[in-house]
Short mmCIF file of C-alpha atoms in Angstrom, two decimals:
data_model
loop_
_atom_site.label_atom_id
_atom_site.label_comp_id
_atom_site.label_asym_id
_atom_site.label_seq_id
_atom_site.Cartn_x
_atom_site.Cartn_y
_atom_site.Cartn_z
CA MET M 1 327.10 -84.58 22.53
CA ILE M 2 324.26 -83.06 25.39
CA ARG M 3 321.03 -85.05 25.48
CA SER M 4 318.51 -85.79 27.64
CA VAL M 5 319.26 -88.34 30.60
CA THR M 6 319.32 -92.53 30.09
CA PRO M 7 319.06 -94.99 32.23
CA ALA M 8 322.40 -96.18 31.34
CA ASP M 9 323.03 -92.40 33.24
CA LEU M 10 321.37 -93.45 37.17
CA TRP M 11 324.78 -95.80 37.83
CA TRP M 12 326.82 -92.74 36.94
CA LEU M 13 325.23 -91.10 38.90
CA ARG M 14 324.71 -93.47 42.01
CA ARG M 15 329.21 -92.73 42.28
CA LYS M 16 331.16 -91.03 44.04
CA PRO M 17 330.93 -87.29 41.93
CA ARG M 18 334.65 -86.41 41.58
CA ASN M 19 333.33 -82.70 41.34
CA GLN M 20 330.17 -81.22 42.06
CA VAL M 21 328.28 -77.85 43.31
CA VAL M 22 325.13 -77.47 44.86
CA LEU M 23 322.60 -74.40 44.51
CA TYR M 24 320.46 -74.41 47.79
CA THR M 25 317.19 -73.07 47.58
CA ASP M 26 315.00 -72.43 50.45
CA GLU M 27 313.25 -76.13 49.20
CA LEU M 28 316.65 -77.69 49.05
CA LEU M 29 318.03 -77.16 52.69
CA ALA M 30 314.90 -78.66 54.39
CA GLN M 31 315.12 -81.58 51.40
CA VAL M 32 318.04 -82.66 50.77
CA HIS M 33 318.58 -83.05 46.11
CA ARG M 34 319.09 -86.56 45.51
CA PRO M 35 320.49 -86.32 41.75
CA THR M 36 319.58 -90.13 41.37
CA TRP M 37 315.76 -90.12 41.60
CA PHE M 38 315.53 -85.96 40.63
CA ALA M 39 316.96 -87.82 36.54
CA LEU M 40 315.16 -90.86 37.77
CA ARG M 41 311.82 -89.00 37.76
CA CYS M 42 313.01 -87.07 34.52
CA LEU M 43 313.35 -90.61 33.05
CA LEU M 44 309.98 -91.71 33.63
CA ALA M 45 307.95 -87.95 32.96
CA GLY M 46 310.31 -86.74 30.05
CA ASN M 47 312.33 -83.21 30.24
CA GLY M 48 309.71 -80.24 30.54
CA ARG M 49 308.65 -77.67 32.60
CA ASP M 50 308.77 -79.06 35.80
CA ARG M 51 312.36 -80.82 35.82
CA THR M 52 315.11 -81.48 33.81
CA THR M 53 318.05 -83.73 33.86
CA LEU M 54 320.98 -82.77 30.37
CA VAL M 55 323.79 -85.07 30.31
CA THR M 56 327.31 -85.30 28.02
CA HIS M 57 329.59 -87.72 27.89
CA GLU M 58 332.86 -88.12 26.49
CA ARG M 59 335.64 -91.02 26.89
CA GLY M 60 334.58 -91.91 30.42
CA THR M 61 333.83 -88.30 32.17
CA THR M 62 330.23 -87.50 32.38
CA ALA M 63 328.94 -84.51 33.94
CA PHE M 64 325.74 -83.25 35.19
CA VAL M 65 322.86 -80.27 35.04
CA GLN M 66 319.76 -80.24 37.11
CA ALA M 67 316.85 -77.52 36.83
CA CYS M 68 313.56 -77.56 38.64
CA GLY M 69 310.11 -76.04 37.46
CA ARG M 70 308.30 -73.40 40.09
CA SER M 71 304.47 -74.61 40.83
CA GLY M 72 303.04 -72.70 38.37
CA ARG M 73 305.36 -70.48 37.04
CA PRO M 74 307.26 -70.53 33.80
CA GLU M 75 310.39 -70.39 35.76
CA GLN M 76 313.54 -72.73 37.23
CA ASP M 77 315.73 -73.50 39.14
CA ILE M 78 319.31 -74.34 38.16
CA VAL M 79 319.74 -77.05 41.58
CA TYR M 80 322.79 -79.21 40.27
CA LEU M 81 325.93 -79.28 39.05
CA GLY M 82 327.87 -82.83 38.53
CA ALA M 83 331.70 -84.05 36.77
CA PHE M 84 331.86 -88.43 37.36
CA GLY M 85 334.32 -90.67 35.90
CA PRO M 86 338.84 -90.38 35.19
CA ARG M 87 340.08 -86.50 35.27
CA THR M 88 341.89 -86.55 31.62
CA ALA M 89 344.84 -83.67 30.80
CA ARG M 90 343.15 -84.09 27.13
CA LEU M 91 339.45 -83.61 28.16
CA PRO M 92 337.83 -80.18 28.65
CA SER M 93 337.52 -79.93 32.44
CA ASP M 94 334.72 -79.79 34.26
CA TYR M 95 333.79 -75.87 33.98
CA ASP M 96 334.11 -75.96 30.28
CA LEU M 97 331.43 -78.92 30.40
CA TRP M 98 329.15 -77.31 32.63
CA PHE M 99 329.07 -73.75 30.74
CA SER M 100 327.69 -76.35 27.15
CA LEU M 101 325.18 -77.76 29.37
CA LEU M 102 324.23 -74.37 30.57
CA GLU M 103 323.70 -73.05 27.47
CA GLN M 104 321.50 -75.87 26.23
CA LEU M 105 320.08 -76.18 29.43
CA CYS M 106 318.92 -72.37 28.36
CA ILE M 107 317.78 -73.53 24.40
CA HIS M 108 316.00 -75.61 26.26
CA ALA M 109 314.10 -73.84 28.67
CA GLY M 110 312.92 -71.36 25.60
CA TYR M 111 312.08 -74.36 23.67
CA ASN M 112 308.90 -75.09 26.86
CA HIS M 113 308.15 -71.67 27.95
CA ILE M 114 310.52 -70.93 31.07
CA GLN M 115 310.20 -67.26 31.47
CA ARG M 116 313.47 -67.30 33.83
CA LEU M 117 316.43 -69.56 34.70
CA TYR M 118 317.69 -68.59 38.23
CA ALA M 119 320.17 -70.26 39.84
CA ALA M 120 321.96 -69.43 43.72
CA SER M 121 325.35 -69.96 43.28
CA PRO M 122 327.98 -70.20 45.89
CA SER M 123 330.09 -67.31 47.24
CA GLN M 124 333.39 -70.31 47.67
CA TYR M 125 333.23 -71.73 43.56
CA THR M 126 333.80 -67.88 41.54
CA GLU M 127 334.38 -69.86 38.65
CA VAL M 128 330.56 -71.22 38.28
CA ARG M 129 329.90 -67.15 39.02
CA GLU M 130 331.90 -66.59 36.20
CA ILE M 131 330.15 -69.08 33.56
CA PHE M 132 326.38 -68.19 34.52
CA ARG M 133 328.10 -64.13 33.89
CA GLN M 134 329.55 -65.97 30.33
CA LEU M 135 325.71 -67.48 29.57
CA GLY M 136 323.69 -63.92 30.52
CA PHE M 137 322.44 -63.84 34.21
CA GLN M 138 322.35 -61.25 36.19
CA ALA M 139 323.34 -60.75 39.73
CA TYR M 140 320.20 -58.83 41.66
CA THR M 141 320.30 -59.71 45.30
CA HIS M 142 322.63 -61.65 47.82
CA LYS M 143 321.55 -63.90 50.57
CA THR M 144 323.32 -65.53 53.99
CA LEU M 145 322.32 -68.61 54.94
CA LEU M 146 321.93 -68.49 58.98
CA HIS M 147 321.92 -72.28 61.05
CA LEU M 148 320.42 -71.60 64.79
CA SER M 149 323.89 -73.87 66.50
CA GLY M 150 323.42 -72.19 70.30
CA LEU M 151 321.09 -71.61 72.69
CA ASP M 152 319.39 -68.35 73.15
CA TRP M 153 321.93 -65.71 74.41
CA ASP M 154 318.66 -63.57 74.25
CA GLN M 155 317.20 -64.75 77.77
CA ARG M 156 313.81 -62.93 77.14
CA THR M 157 310.61 -65.53 77.13
CA THR M 158 308.49 -62.74 75.05
CA LEU M 159 306.97 -63.92 72.14
CA ALA M 160 305.56 -61.43 68.90
CA PRO M 161 301.23 -62.51 69.35
CA MET M 162 302.04 -63.21 65.06
CA ARG M 163 298.08 -66.00 64.01
CA MET M 164 298.34 -68.11 61.18
CA GLN M 165 298.23 -66.80 57.51
CA SER M 166 295.15 -67.53 55.56
CA ARG M 167 293.98 -66.49 52.36
CA ARG M 168 292.33 -63.37 52.94
CA ASP M 169 296.41 -61.96 54.10
CA SER M 170 297.79 -62.82 50.48
CA TRP M 171 297.24 -59.25 49.52
CA ALA M 172 298.55 -57.95 52.64
CA ILE M 173 301.62 -59.94 51.99
CA HIS M 174 302.41 -58.77 48.21
CA LYS M 175 302.32 -55.43 49.86
CA LEU M 176 303.93 -55.58 53.11
CA TYR M 177 307.11 -57.05 50.51
CA GLY M 178 306.70 -54.72 47.83
CA ALA M 179 307.40 -51.89 51.06
CA VAL M 180 310.34 -53.08 51.50
CA THR M 181 311.66 -55.04 49.23
CA PRO M 182 314.28 -52.74 46.25
CA HIS M 183 312.80 -52.51 43.15
CA LEU M 184 315.44 -54.25 40.70
CA VAL M 185 314.59 -57.81 43.48
CA GLN M 186 310.73 -57.67 42.75
CA TYR M 187 311.78 -56.94 39.12
CA ALA M 188 313.70 -59.97 38.64
CA GLU M 189 311.49 -62.52 41.19
CA ALA M 190 307.77 -61.17 39.54
CA ARG M 191 305.76 -61.70 41.72
CA ASN M 192 302.60 -62.50 42.58
CA VAL M 193 299.73 -62.10 44.88
CA ARG M 194 299.34 -66.49 43.93
CA HIS M 195 303.30 -66.51 45.65
CA TRP M 196 302.36 -65.86 48.73
CA ALA M 197 299.49 -68.01 49.35
CA ILE M 198 300.11 -72.17 50.90
CA PRO M 199 299.78 -74.79 49.18
CA ILE M 200 297.42 -77.19 50.10
CA PRO M 201 299.70 -79.76 51.50
CA GLN M 202 300.33 -83.47 49.83
CA GLN M 203 299.58 -86.44 51.15
CA PHE M 204 302.53 -88.08 50.44
CA GLY M 205 304.71 -85.07 50.39
CA SER M 206 307.57 -84.34 52.88
CA GLN M 207 307.79 -81.49 52.61
CA ARG M 208 306.18 -78.40 54.86
CA ARG M 209 304.72 -75.10 54.60
CA VAL M 210 303.53 -72.63 57.51
CA ALA M 211 303.76 -69.38 57.56
CA TRP M 212 302.08 -66.34 60.58
CA VAL M 213 301.79 -62.26 59.73
CA LEU M 214 301.33 -60.18 62.78
CA GLY M 215 299.68 -56.99 62.31
CA PRO M 216 296.01 -55.22 61.59
CA ASP M 217 294.51 -57.05 58.13
CA ASP M 218 295.44 -54.58 55.68
CA ASP M 219 298.81 -53.00 57.04
CA LEU M 220 300.99 -56.09 58.40
CA HIS M 221 303.57 -55.80 60.20
CA ALA M 222 305.46 -58.87 59.53
CA TYR M 223 305.35 -61.88 57.72
CA LEU M 224 306.97 -65.04 59.01
CA ARG M 225 307.26 -68.40 56.80
CA LEU M 226 308.31 -72.09 57.93
CA THR M 227 309.51 -75.07 55.30
CA SER M 228 309.83 -77.83 56.88
CA GLY M 229 311.20 -81.21 55.32
CA VAL M 230 313.21 -84.48 56.08
CA SER M 231 316.34 -82.68 56.55
CA GLY M 232 315.61 -79.39 58.77
CA HIS M 233 313.45 -76.16 59.49
CA VAL M 234 314.41 -72.68 56.76
CA PHE M 235 312.76 -69.78 58.07
CA SER M 236 312.21 -67.18 55.87
CA LEU M 237 310.72 -62.88 57.02
CA LEU M 238 309.45 -60.09 55.97
CA ILE M 239 309.60 -56.98 57.74
CA ARG M 240 308.86 -53.50 58.05
CA PRO M 241 311.21 -51.25 59.23
CA ASP M 242 309.65 -49.39 62.03
CA MET M 243 308.98 -52.29 63.91
CA ARG M 244 312.36 -53.95 63.58
CA GLU M 245 312.70 -54.00 67.00
CA GLN M 246 310.47 -57.14 67.27
CA VAL M 247 312.66 -58.75 65.06
CA VAL M 248 314.04 -60.99 67.68
CA ASP M 249 310.12 -61.43 68.94
CA VAL M 250 308.98 -62.56 65.89
CA VAL M 251 311.64 -65.43 65.20
CA ARG M 252 311.54 -66.61 68.93
CA PHE M 253 307.71 -67.12 67.96
CA GLY M 254 308.74 -69.34 64.95
CA LEU M 255 310.99 -71.35 66.88
CA ALA M 256 308.60 -72.12 69.46
CA GLN M 257 306.39 -73.73 67.05
CA LEU M 258 308.98 -76.80 66.53
CA SER M 259 309.06 -79.41 68.70
CA ASP M 260 311.77 -81.91 67.14
CA THR M 261 315.86 -81.85 66.80
CA ARG M 262 316.00 -81.33 63.04
CA PRO M 263 318.74 -78.43 61.78
CA ILE M 264 316.92 -75.20 62.06
CA TYR M 265 318.32 -72.37 59.34
CA LEU M 266 317.13 -68.95 58.21
CA VAL M 267 317.58 -66.57 55.09
CA LEU M 268 318.54 -63.27 55.19
CA ARG M 269 318.95 -61.13 51.84
CA GLU M 270 321.29 -58.71 51.77
CA TYR M 271 319.14 -55.68 52.53
CA GLN M 272 318.15 -56.85 55.70
CA GLU M 273 321.54 -56.59 57.00
CA ASP M 274 320.54 -54.75 59.66
CA LEU M 275 318.22 -58.30 61.16
CA LEU M 276 322.16 -59.76 61.19
CA LEU M 277 322.69 -58.95 64.60
CA PRO M 278 319.82 -59.16 66.65
CA CYS M 279 319.12 -63.34 64.97
CA GLN M 280 322.97 -64.24 65.95
CA SER M 281 321.73 -62.78 69.13
CA LEU M 282 319.15 -65.72 69.33
CA GLY M 283 322.07 -68.52 68.37
CA PHE M 284 322.09 -68.44 64.91
CA GLN M 285 325.38 -68.39 63.19
CA PRO M 286 326.08 -67.40 59.59
CA ILE M 287 327.10 -70.54 57.36
CA GLY M 288 327.76 -69.17 53.83
CA GLU M 289 327.20 -67.04 51.56
CA GLN M 290 325.07 -67.21 48.06
CA ALA M 291 324.51 -64.45 44.37
CA LEU M 292 321.09 -65.13 43.09
CA LEU M 293 321.71 -64.76 39.88
CA VAL M 294 318.17 -64.47 37.08
CA LYS M 295 318.39 -65.21 33.81
CA ASN M 296 314.76 -63.78 31.52
CA MET M 297 313.90 -65.91 28.26
CA VAL M 298 311.90 -62.48 27.19
CA VAL M 299 312.36 -59.40 26.22
CA ALA M 300 309.17 -56.83 25.31
CA VAL M 301 308.61 -56.58 21.94
CA ARG M 302 308.24 -52.61 20.33
CA ARG M 303 306.42 -52.20 17.74
CA SER M 304 305.30 -48.96 16.32
CA LEU M 305 301.83 -48.43 14.98
CA LEU M 306 302.72 -46.01 12.60
CA ALA M 307 304.58 -48.23 11.16
CA ALA M 308 301.91 -50.76 10.08
CA PRO M 309 299.95 -49.68 7.36
CA PHE M 310 303.16 -49.64 5.29
CA GLU M 311 303.95 -52.70 6.17
CA PRO M 312 303.37 -55.71 3.46
CA GLY M 313 300.64 -57.92 4.64
CA PHE M 314 298.10 -55.78 5.48
CA GLU M 315 296.71 -54.99 2.45
CA PRO M 316 293.22 -56.78 1.37
CA ARG M 317 293.71 -58.43 -2.53
CA VAL M 318 291.80 -59.54 -4.46
CA THR M 319 292.50 -62.28 -6.87
CA ALA M 320 292.09 -61.86 -10.76
CA PRO M 321 290.52 -64.25 -12.60
CA ARG M 322 291.74 -66.79 -14.77
CA ILE M 323 290.35 -68.15 -18.46
CA SER M 324 291.35 -71.93 -17.61
CA THR M 325 290.24 -72.79 -21.33
CA ALA M 326 290.39 -70.85 -24.92
CA ARG M 327 287.36 -70.22 -25.90
CA GLU M 328 285.76 -67.92 -29.07
CA ASP M 329 283.82 -64.19 -28.54
CA ARG M 330 279.87 -65.24 -30.03
#
């Protein structure tokens, strides 16, 4: 039986998992995912749009799936799949358990008005990718994770003249995103201008996000975003095709803003493959690939305007008076 997390399930999550898959988003690269604390928050606040943990327990085997909501958006990212307990031939495999959990998660998302579910499936887990495919998830792009593992091989010291992002830049960033991103990706991500706004820093938050832009206010050349957490720093960027010779200076500008020794990552998508070699000249090396998947929970309703007058329920109804008691005519 699949159910929400209970206090007894926290004991399982504290143990070493038999099998687990972490589907890393940019935020998870900067802030390590802790399944126990995540489940505790779901236990206290309840499963909903912000976060969800579903559990199935069968004869000593327990499996979990966790999904995290996107702030201000009717969307969730699937971030964790785990299995605990001894492996028994008589029981379903981990992938069968995860399939059932993810299927129930899709139903749960519909009840909570979630319009899109996302998953960043690692390329080495082909079985997990097949589970998502059977559940109706579609790949809309791939991304490469790079880690800064060496010195700056390009010995130039020039930095791009970037400035801190301001409130007025959100529309210009969105226009730059539309110019460099394929339409299929734009349709899958359904981003709007508010997506590019820098969130207000939380007083007790351990994650920080800043961004810089390059170019005039109404015609930006490049956009660089930094997400920082206790586990590292993660860069992502947008740059116009005719300005890509400046990508080294743009990334070097971001590196110059860091003053600690935490790991540094860079995320590039498959339509940014021409940026891979310049970034490798700075010391970034690929460490993994992910397929970005999406499942749309809603579909557009098409209805003919001519059919409305012929459907029942649109004609006025007049209730005929009834004689409740018999009377004689006088």
